[in-house]
PDB file of C-alpha atoms in Angstrom:
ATOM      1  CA  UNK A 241    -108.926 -41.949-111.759  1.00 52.00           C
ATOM      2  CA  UNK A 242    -106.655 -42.626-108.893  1.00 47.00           C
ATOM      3  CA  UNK A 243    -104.681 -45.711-108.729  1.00 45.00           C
ATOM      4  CA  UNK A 244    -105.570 -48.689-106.328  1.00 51.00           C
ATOM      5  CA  UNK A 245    -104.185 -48.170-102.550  1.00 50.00           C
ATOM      6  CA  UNK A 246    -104.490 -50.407 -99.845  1.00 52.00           C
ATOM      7  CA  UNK A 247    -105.247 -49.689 -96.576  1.00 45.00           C
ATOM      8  CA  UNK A 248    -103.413 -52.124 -94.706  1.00 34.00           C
ATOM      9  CA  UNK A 249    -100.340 -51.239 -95.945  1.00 30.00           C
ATOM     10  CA  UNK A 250     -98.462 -47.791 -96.266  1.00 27.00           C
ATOM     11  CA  UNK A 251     -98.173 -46.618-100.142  1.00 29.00           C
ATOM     12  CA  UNK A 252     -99.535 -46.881-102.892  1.00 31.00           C
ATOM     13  CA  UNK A 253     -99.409 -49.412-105.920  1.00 32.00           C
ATOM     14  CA  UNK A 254     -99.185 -48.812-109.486  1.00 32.00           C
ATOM     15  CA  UNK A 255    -101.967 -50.475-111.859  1.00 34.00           C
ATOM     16  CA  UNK A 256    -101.237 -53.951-112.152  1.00 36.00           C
ATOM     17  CA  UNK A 257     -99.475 -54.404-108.925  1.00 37.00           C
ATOM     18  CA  UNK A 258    -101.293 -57.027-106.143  1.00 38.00           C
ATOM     19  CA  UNK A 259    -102.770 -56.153-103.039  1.00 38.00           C
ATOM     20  CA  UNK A 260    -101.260 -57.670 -99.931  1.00 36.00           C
ATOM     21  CA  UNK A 261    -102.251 -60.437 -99.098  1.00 36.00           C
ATOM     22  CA  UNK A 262    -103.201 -61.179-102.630  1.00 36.00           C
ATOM     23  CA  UNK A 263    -103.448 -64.659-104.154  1.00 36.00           C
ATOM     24  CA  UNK A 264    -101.564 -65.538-106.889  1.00 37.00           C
ATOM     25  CA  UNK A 265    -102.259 -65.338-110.477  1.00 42.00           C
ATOM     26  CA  UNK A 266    -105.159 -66.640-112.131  1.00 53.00           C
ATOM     27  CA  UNK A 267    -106.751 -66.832-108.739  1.00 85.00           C
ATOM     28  CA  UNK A 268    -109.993 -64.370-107.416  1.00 95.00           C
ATOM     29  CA  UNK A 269    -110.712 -61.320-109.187  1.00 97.00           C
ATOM     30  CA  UNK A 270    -108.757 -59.736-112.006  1.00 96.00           C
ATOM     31  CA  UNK A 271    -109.291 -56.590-113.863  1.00 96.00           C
ATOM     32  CA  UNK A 272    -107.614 -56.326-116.929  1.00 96.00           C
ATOM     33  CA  UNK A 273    -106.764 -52.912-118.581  1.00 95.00           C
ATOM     34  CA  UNK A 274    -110.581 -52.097-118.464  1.00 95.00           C
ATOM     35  CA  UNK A 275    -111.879 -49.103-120.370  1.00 94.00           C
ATOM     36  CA  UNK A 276    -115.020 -47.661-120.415  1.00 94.00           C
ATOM     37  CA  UNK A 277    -116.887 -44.950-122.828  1.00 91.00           C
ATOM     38  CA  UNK A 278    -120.422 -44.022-121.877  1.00 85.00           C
ATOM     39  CA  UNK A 279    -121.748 -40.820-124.485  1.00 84.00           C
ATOM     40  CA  UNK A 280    -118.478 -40.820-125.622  1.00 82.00           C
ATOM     41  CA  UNK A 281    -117.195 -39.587-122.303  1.00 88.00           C
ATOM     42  CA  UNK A 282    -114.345 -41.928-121.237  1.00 91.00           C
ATOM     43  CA  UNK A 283    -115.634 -42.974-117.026  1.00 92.00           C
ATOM     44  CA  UNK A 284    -112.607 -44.628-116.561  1.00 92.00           C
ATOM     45  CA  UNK A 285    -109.582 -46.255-118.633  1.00 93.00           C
ATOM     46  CA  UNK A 286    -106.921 -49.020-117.985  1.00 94.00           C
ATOM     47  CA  UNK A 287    -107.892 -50.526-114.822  1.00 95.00           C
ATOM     48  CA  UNK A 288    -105.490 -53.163-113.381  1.00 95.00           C
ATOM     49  CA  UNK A 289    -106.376 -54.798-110.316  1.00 95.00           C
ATOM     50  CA  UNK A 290    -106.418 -58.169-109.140  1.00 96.00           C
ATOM     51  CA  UNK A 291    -108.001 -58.637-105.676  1.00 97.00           C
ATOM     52  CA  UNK A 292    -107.527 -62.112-104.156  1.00 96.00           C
ATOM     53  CA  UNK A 293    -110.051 -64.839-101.592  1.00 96.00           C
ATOM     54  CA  UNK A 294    -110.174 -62.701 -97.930  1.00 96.00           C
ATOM     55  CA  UNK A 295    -109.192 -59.105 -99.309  1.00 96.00           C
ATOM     56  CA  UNK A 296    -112.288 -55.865 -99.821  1.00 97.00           C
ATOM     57  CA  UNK A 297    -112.292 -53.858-102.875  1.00 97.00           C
ATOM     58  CA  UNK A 298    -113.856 -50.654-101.857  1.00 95.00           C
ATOM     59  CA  UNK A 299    -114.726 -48.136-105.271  1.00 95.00           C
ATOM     60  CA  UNK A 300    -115.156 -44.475-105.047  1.00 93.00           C
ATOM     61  CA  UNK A 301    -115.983 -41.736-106.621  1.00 90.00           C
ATOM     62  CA  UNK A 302    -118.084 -38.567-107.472  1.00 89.00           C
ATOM     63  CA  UNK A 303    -121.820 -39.619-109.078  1.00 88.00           C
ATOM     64  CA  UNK A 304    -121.417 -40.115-112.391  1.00 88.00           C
ATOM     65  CA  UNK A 305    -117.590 -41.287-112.191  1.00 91.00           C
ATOM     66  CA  UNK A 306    -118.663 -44.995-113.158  1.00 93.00           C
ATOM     67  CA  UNK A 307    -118.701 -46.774-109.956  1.00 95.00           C
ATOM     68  CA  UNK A 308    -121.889 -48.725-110.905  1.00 94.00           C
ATOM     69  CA  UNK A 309    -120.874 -49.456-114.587  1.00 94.00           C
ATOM     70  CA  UNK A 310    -117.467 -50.700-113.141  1.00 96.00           C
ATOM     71  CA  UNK A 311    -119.876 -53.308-110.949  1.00 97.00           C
ATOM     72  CA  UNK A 312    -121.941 -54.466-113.433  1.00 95.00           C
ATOM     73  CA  UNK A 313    -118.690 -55.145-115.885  1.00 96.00           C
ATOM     74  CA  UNK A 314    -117.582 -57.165-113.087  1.00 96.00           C
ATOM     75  CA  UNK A 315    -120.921 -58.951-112.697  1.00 95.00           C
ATOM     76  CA  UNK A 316    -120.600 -59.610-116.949  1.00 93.00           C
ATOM     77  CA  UNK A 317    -123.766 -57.467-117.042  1.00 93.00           C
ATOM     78  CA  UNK A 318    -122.264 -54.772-118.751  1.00 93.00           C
ATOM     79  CA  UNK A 319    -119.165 -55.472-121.580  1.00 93.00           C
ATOM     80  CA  UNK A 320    -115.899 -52.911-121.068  1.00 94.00           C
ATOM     81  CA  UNK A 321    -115.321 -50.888-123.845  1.00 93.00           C
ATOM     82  CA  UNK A 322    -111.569 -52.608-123.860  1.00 95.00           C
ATOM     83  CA  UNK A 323    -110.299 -54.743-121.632  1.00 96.00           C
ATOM     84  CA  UNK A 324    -111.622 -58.423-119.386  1.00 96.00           C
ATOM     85  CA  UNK A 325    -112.746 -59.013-116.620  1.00 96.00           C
ATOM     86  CA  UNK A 326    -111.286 -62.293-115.069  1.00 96.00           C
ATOM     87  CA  UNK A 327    -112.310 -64.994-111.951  1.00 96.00           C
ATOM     88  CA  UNK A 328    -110.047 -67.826-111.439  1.00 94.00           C
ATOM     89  CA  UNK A 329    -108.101 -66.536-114.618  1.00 93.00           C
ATOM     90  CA  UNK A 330    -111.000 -66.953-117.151  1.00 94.00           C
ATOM     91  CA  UNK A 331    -113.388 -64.149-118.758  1.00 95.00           C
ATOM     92  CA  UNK A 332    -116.570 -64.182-116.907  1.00 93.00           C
ATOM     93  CA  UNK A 333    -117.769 -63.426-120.382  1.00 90.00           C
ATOM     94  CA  UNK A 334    -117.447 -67.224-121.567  1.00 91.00           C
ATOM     95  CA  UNK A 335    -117.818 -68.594-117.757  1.00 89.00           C
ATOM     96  CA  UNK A 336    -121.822 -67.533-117.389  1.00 83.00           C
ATOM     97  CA  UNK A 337    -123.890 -69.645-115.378  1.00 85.00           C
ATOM     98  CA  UNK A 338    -120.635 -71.022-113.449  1.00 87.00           C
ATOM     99  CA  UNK A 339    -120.048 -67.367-112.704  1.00 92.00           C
ATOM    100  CA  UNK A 340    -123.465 -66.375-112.143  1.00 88.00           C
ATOM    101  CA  UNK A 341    -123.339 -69.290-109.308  1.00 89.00           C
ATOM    102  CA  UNK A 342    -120.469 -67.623-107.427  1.00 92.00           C
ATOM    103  CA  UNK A 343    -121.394 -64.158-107.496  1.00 94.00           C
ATOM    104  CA  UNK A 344    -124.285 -62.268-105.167  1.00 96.00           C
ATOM    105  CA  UNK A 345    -125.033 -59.389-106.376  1.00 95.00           C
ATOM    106  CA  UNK A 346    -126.920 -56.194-104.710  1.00 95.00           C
ATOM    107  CA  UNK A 347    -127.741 -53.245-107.374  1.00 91.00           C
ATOM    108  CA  UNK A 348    -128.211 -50.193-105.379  1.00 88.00           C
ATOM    109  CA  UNK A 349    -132.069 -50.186-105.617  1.00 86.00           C
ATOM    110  CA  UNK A 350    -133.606 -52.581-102.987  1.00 82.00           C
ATOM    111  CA  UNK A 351    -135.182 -54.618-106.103  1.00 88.00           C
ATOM    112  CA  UNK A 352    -138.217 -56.146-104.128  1.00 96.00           C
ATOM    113  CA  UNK A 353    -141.573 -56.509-105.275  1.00 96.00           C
ATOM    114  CA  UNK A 354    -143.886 -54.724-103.535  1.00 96.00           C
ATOM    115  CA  UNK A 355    -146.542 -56.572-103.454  1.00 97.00           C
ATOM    116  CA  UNK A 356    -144.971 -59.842-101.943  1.00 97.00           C
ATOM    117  CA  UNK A 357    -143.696 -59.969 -98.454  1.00 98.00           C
ATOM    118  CA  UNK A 358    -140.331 -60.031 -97.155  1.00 98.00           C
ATOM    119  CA  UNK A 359    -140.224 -63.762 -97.025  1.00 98.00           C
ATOM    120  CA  UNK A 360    -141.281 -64.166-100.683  1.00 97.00           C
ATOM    121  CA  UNK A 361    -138.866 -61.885-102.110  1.00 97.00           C
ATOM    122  CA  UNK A 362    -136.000 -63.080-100.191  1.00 97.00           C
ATOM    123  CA  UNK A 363    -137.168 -67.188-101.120  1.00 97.00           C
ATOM    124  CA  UNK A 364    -137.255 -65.928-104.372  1.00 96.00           C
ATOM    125  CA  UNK A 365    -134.095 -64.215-104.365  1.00 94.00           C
ATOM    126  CA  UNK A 366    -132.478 -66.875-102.928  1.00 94.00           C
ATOM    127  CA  UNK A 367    -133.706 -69.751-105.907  1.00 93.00           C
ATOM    128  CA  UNK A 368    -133.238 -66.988-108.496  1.00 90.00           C
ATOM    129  CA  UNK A 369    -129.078 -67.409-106.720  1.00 88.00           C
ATOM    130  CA  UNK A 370    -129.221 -70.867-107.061  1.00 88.00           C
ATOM    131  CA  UNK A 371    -128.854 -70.598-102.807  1.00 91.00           C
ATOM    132  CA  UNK A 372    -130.085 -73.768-101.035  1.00 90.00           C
ATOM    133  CA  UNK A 373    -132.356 -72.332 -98.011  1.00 93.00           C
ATOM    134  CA  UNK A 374    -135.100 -73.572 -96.174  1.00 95.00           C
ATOM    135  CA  UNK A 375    -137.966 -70.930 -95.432  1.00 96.00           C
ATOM    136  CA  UNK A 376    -137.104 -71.468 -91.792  1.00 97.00           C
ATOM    137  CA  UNK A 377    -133.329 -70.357 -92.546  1.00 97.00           C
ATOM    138  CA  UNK A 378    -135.080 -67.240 -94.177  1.00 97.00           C
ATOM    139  CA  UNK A 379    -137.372 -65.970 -91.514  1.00 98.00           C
ATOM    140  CA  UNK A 380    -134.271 -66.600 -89.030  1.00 98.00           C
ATOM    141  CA  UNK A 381    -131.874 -64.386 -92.051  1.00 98.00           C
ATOM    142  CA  UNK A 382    -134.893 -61.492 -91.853  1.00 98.00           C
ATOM    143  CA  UNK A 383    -134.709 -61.776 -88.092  1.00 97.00           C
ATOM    144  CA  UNK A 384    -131.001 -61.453 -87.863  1.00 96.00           C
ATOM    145  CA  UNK A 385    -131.513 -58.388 -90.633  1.00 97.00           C
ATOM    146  CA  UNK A 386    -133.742 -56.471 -87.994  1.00 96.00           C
ATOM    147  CA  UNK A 387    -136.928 -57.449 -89.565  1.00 97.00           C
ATOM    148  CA  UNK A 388    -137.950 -59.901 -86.848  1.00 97.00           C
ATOM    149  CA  UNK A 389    -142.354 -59.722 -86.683  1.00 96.00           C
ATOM    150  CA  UNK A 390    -141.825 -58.518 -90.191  1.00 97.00           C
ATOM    151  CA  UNK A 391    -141.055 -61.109 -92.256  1.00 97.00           C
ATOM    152  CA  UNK A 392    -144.375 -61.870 -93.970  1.00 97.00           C
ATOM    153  CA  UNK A 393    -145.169 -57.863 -93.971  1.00 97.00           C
ATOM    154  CA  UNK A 394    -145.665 -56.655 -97.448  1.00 98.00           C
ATOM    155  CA  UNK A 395    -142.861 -54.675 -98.809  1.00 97.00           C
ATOM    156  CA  UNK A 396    -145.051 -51.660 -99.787  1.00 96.00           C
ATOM    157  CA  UNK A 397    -145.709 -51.505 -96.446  1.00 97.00           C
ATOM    158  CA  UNK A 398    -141.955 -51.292 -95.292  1.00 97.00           C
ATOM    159  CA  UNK A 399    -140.092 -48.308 -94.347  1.00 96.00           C
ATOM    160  CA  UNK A 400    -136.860 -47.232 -97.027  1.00 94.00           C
ATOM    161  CA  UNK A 401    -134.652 -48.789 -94.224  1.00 94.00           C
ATOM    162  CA  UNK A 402    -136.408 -51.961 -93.741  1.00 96.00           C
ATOM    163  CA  UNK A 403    -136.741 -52.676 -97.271  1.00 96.00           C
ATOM    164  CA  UNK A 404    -133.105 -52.000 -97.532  1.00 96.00           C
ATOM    165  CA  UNK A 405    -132.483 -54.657 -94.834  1.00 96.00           C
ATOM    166  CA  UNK A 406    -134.844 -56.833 -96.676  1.00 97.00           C
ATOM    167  CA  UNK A 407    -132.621 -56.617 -99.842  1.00 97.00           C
ATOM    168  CA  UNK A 408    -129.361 -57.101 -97.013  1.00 97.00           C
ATOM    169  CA  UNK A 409    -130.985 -60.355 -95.673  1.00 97.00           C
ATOM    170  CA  UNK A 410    -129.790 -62.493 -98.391  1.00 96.00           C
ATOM    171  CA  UNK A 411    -125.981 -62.228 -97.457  1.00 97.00           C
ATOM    172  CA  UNK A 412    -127.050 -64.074 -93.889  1.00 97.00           C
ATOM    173  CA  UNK A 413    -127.564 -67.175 -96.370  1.00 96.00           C
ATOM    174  CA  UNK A 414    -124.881 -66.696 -98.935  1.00 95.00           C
ATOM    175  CA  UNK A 415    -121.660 -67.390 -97.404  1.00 93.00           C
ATOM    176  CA  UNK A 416    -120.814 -69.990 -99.401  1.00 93.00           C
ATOM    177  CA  UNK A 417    -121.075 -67.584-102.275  1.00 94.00           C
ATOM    178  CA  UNK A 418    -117.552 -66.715-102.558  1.00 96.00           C
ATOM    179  CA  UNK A 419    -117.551 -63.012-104.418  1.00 97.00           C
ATOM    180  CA  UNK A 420    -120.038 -60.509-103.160  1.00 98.00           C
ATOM    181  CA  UNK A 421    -120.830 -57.163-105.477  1.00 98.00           C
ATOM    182  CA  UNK A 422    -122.703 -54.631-103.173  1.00 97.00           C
ATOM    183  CA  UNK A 423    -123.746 -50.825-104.551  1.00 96.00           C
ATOM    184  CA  UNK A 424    -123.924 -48.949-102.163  1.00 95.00           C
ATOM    185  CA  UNK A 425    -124.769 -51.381-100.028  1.00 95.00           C
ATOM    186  CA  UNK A 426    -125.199 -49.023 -96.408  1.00 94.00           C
ATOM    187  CA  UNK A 427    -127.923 -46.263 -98.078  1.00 92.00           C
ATOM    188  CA  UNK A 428    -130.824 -45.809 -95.835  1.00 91.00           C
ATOM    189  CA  UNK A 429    -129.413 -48.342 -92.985  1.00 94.00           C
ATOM    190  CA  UNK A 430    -129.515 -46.844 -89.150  1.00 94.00           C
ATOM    191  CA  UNK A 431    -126.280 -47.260 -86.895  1.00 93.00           C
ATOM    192  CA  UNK A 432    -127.539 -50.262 -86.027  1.00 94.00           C
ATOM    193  CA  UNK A 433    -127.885 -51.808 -89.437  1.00 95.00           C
ATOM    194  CA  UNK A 434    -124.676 -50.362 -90.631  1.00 95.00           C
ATOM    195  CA  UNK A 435    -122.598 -51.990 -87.809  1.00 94.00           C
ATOM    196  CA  UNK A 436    -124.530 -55.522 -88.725  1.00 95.00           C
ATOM    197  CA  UNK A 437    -123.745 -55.373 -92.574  1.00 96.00           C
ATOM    198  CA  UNK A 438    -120.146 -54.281 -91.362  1.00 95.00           C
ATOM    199  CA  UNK A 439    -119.630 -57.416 -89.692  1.00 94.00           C
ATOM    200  CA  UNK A 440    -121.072 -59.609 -91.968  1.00 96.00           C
ATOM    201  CA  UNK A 441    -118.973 -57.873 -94.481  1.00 96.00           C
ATOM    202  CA  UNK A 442    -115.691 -58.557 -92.247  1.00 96.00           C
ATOM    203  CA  UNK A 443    -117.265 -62.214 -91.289  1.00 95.00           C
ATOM    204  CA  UNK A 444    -117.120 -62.933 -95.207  1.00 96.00           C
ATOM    205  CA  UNK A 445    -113.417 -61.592 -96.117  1.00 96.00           C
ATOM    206  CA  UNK A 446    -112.145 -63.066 -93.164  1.00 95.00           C
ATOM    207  CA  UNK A 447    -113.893 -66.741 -94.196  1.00 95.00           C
ATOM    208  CA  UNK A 448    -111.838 -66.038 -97.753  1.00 95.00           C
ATOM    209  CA  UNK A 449    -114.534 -64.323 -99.360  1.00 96.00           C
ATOM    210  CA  UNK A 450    -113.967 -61.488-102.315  1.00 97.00           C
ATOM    211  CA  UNK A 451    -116.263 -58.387-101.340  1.00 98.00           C
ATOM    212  CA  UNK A 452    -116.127 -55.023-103.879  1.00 98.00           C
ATOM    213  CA  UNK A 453    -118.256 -52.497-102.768  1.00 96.00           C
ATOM    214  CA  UNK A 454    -119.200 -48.885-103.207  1.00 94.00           C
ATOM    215  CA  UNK A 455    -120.242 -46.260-100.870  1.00 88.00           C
ATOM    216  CA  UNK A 456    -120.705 -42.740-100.234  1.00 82.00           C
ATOM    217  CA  UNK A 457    -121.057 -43.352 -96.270  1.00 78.00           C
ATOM    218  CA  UNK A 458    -118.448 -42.874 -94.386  1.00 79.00           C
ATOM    219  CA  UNK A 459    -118.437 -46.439 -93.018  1.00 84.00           C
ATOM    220  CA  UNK A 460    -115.734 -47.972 -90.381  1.00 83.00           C
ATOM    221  CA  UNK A 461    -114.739 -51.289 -91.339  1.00 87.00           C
ATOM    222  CA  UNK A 462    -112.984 -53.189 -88.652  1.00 82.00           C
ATOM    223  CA  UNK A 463    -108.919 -53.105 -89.227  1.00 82.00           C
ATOM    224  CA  UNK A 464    -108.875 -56.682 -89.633  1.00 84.00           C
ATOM    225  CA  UNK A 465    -110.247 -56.660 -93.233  1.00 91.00           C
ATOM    226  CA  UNK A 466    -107.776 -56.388 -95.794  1.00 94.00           C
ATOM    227  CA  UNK A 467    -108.892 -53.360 -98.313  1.00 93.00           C
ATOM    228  CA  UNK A 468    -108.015 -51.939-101.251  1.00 94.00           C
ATOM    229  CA  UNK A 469    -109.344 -48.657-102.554  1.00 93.00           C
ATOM    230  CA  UNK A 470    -109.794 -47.521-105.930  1.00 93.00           C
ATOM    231  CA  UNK A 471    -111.203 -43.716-106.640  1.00 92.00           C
ATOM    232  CA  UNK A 472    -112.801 -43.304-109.665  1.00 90.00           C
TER     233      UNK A 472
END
């Protein structure tokens, strides 16, 4: 595992050591001395990082290096073998639904159901995320997406890259969500589509939002947004 770099500024930073820009302690994102063991292979072990409102945590790594396991321990979905992970200096293990409330959260499949149109998954996905949207705001999020004439088309009937979008749309609605969690969040998106999720992406940081993402694209993020890279 390589230790946490950032890209706005020229070095490299030992584990433990902020990002610039970062906030100070007990505020945003912490990762304390995280372990994890999957078929008693160790993916990755003590993992310090603490990434602060307006900064990009962008995770890499071979297949099978942990990338998504790291994501879901952030999420509390999946416990670290040793270690915490903390928001606003307190496990998200004991903070749940308060947690839950400021996190979006985009696994790397699209997650729709096919049978239900774009609309009714997003509404769906929206009240599932506790996000306060009219149906109007949600045909205008598709639009915005690329899906516009598509929004009530059933998802089985939706290309890989439109279903992707589909998934995508929900970030149009969640600014106020202040830590996004994306998996490989750019898979199956055109040139078009990547350049709208990168400024959305750039539109949250820069509005103090907490972004960590993976990706195996190579995908230019404008130099504005404050990242920090950790290879897995």
């Amino acid at each position: 595992m390589s230790l946490p770099t950032g890209d706005t500024a020229p070095g490299g930073r030992g584990p433990g050591a902020d990002a610039p820009g970062a906030a100070t302690h007990g505020t945003g994102l912490e990762l304390d001395h995280l372990h994890c063991l999957r078929d008693h292979r160790a993916l990755f072990a003590d993992l310090n990082l603490k990434v602060g409102p307006g900064q990009l945590l962008w995770i890499r790594g071979v297949n099978g290096a942990g990338k998504t396991s790291l994501l879901r321990m952030i999420c509390g979905l999946l416990l670290p073998t040793q270690g915490c992970v903390r928001w606003h200096g307190k496990d998200v293990a004991e903070l749940r639904e308060e947690f839950g409330r400021a996190l979006v959260y985009l696994g790397h499949a699209a997650a729709l159901k096919s049978e239900l149109s774009a609309l009714e998954n997003l509404l769906a996905a929206l009240t599932l995320g506790a996000i306060a949207a009219s149906a109007a705001d949600a045909v205008a999020a598709l639009g915005d997406a690329g899906l516009r004439g598509r929004e009530r088309a059933l998802v089985r009937t939706l290309s890989q890259g439109q279903r992707r979008r589909a998934a995508l749309a929900r970030l149009v609605l969640a600014g106020a969500s202040p830590l996004w969690v994306l998996d490989e969040p750019f898979n199956a998106l055109d040139a078009a589509a990547t350049a709208w999720l990168s400024t959305l992406i750039a539109a949250h940081v820069a509005r103090g939002g907490i972004v960590v993402l993976t990706s195996h694209q190579s995908v230019t993020l404008p130099d504005a947004v404050p990242q920090i890279t950790v290879s897995l």
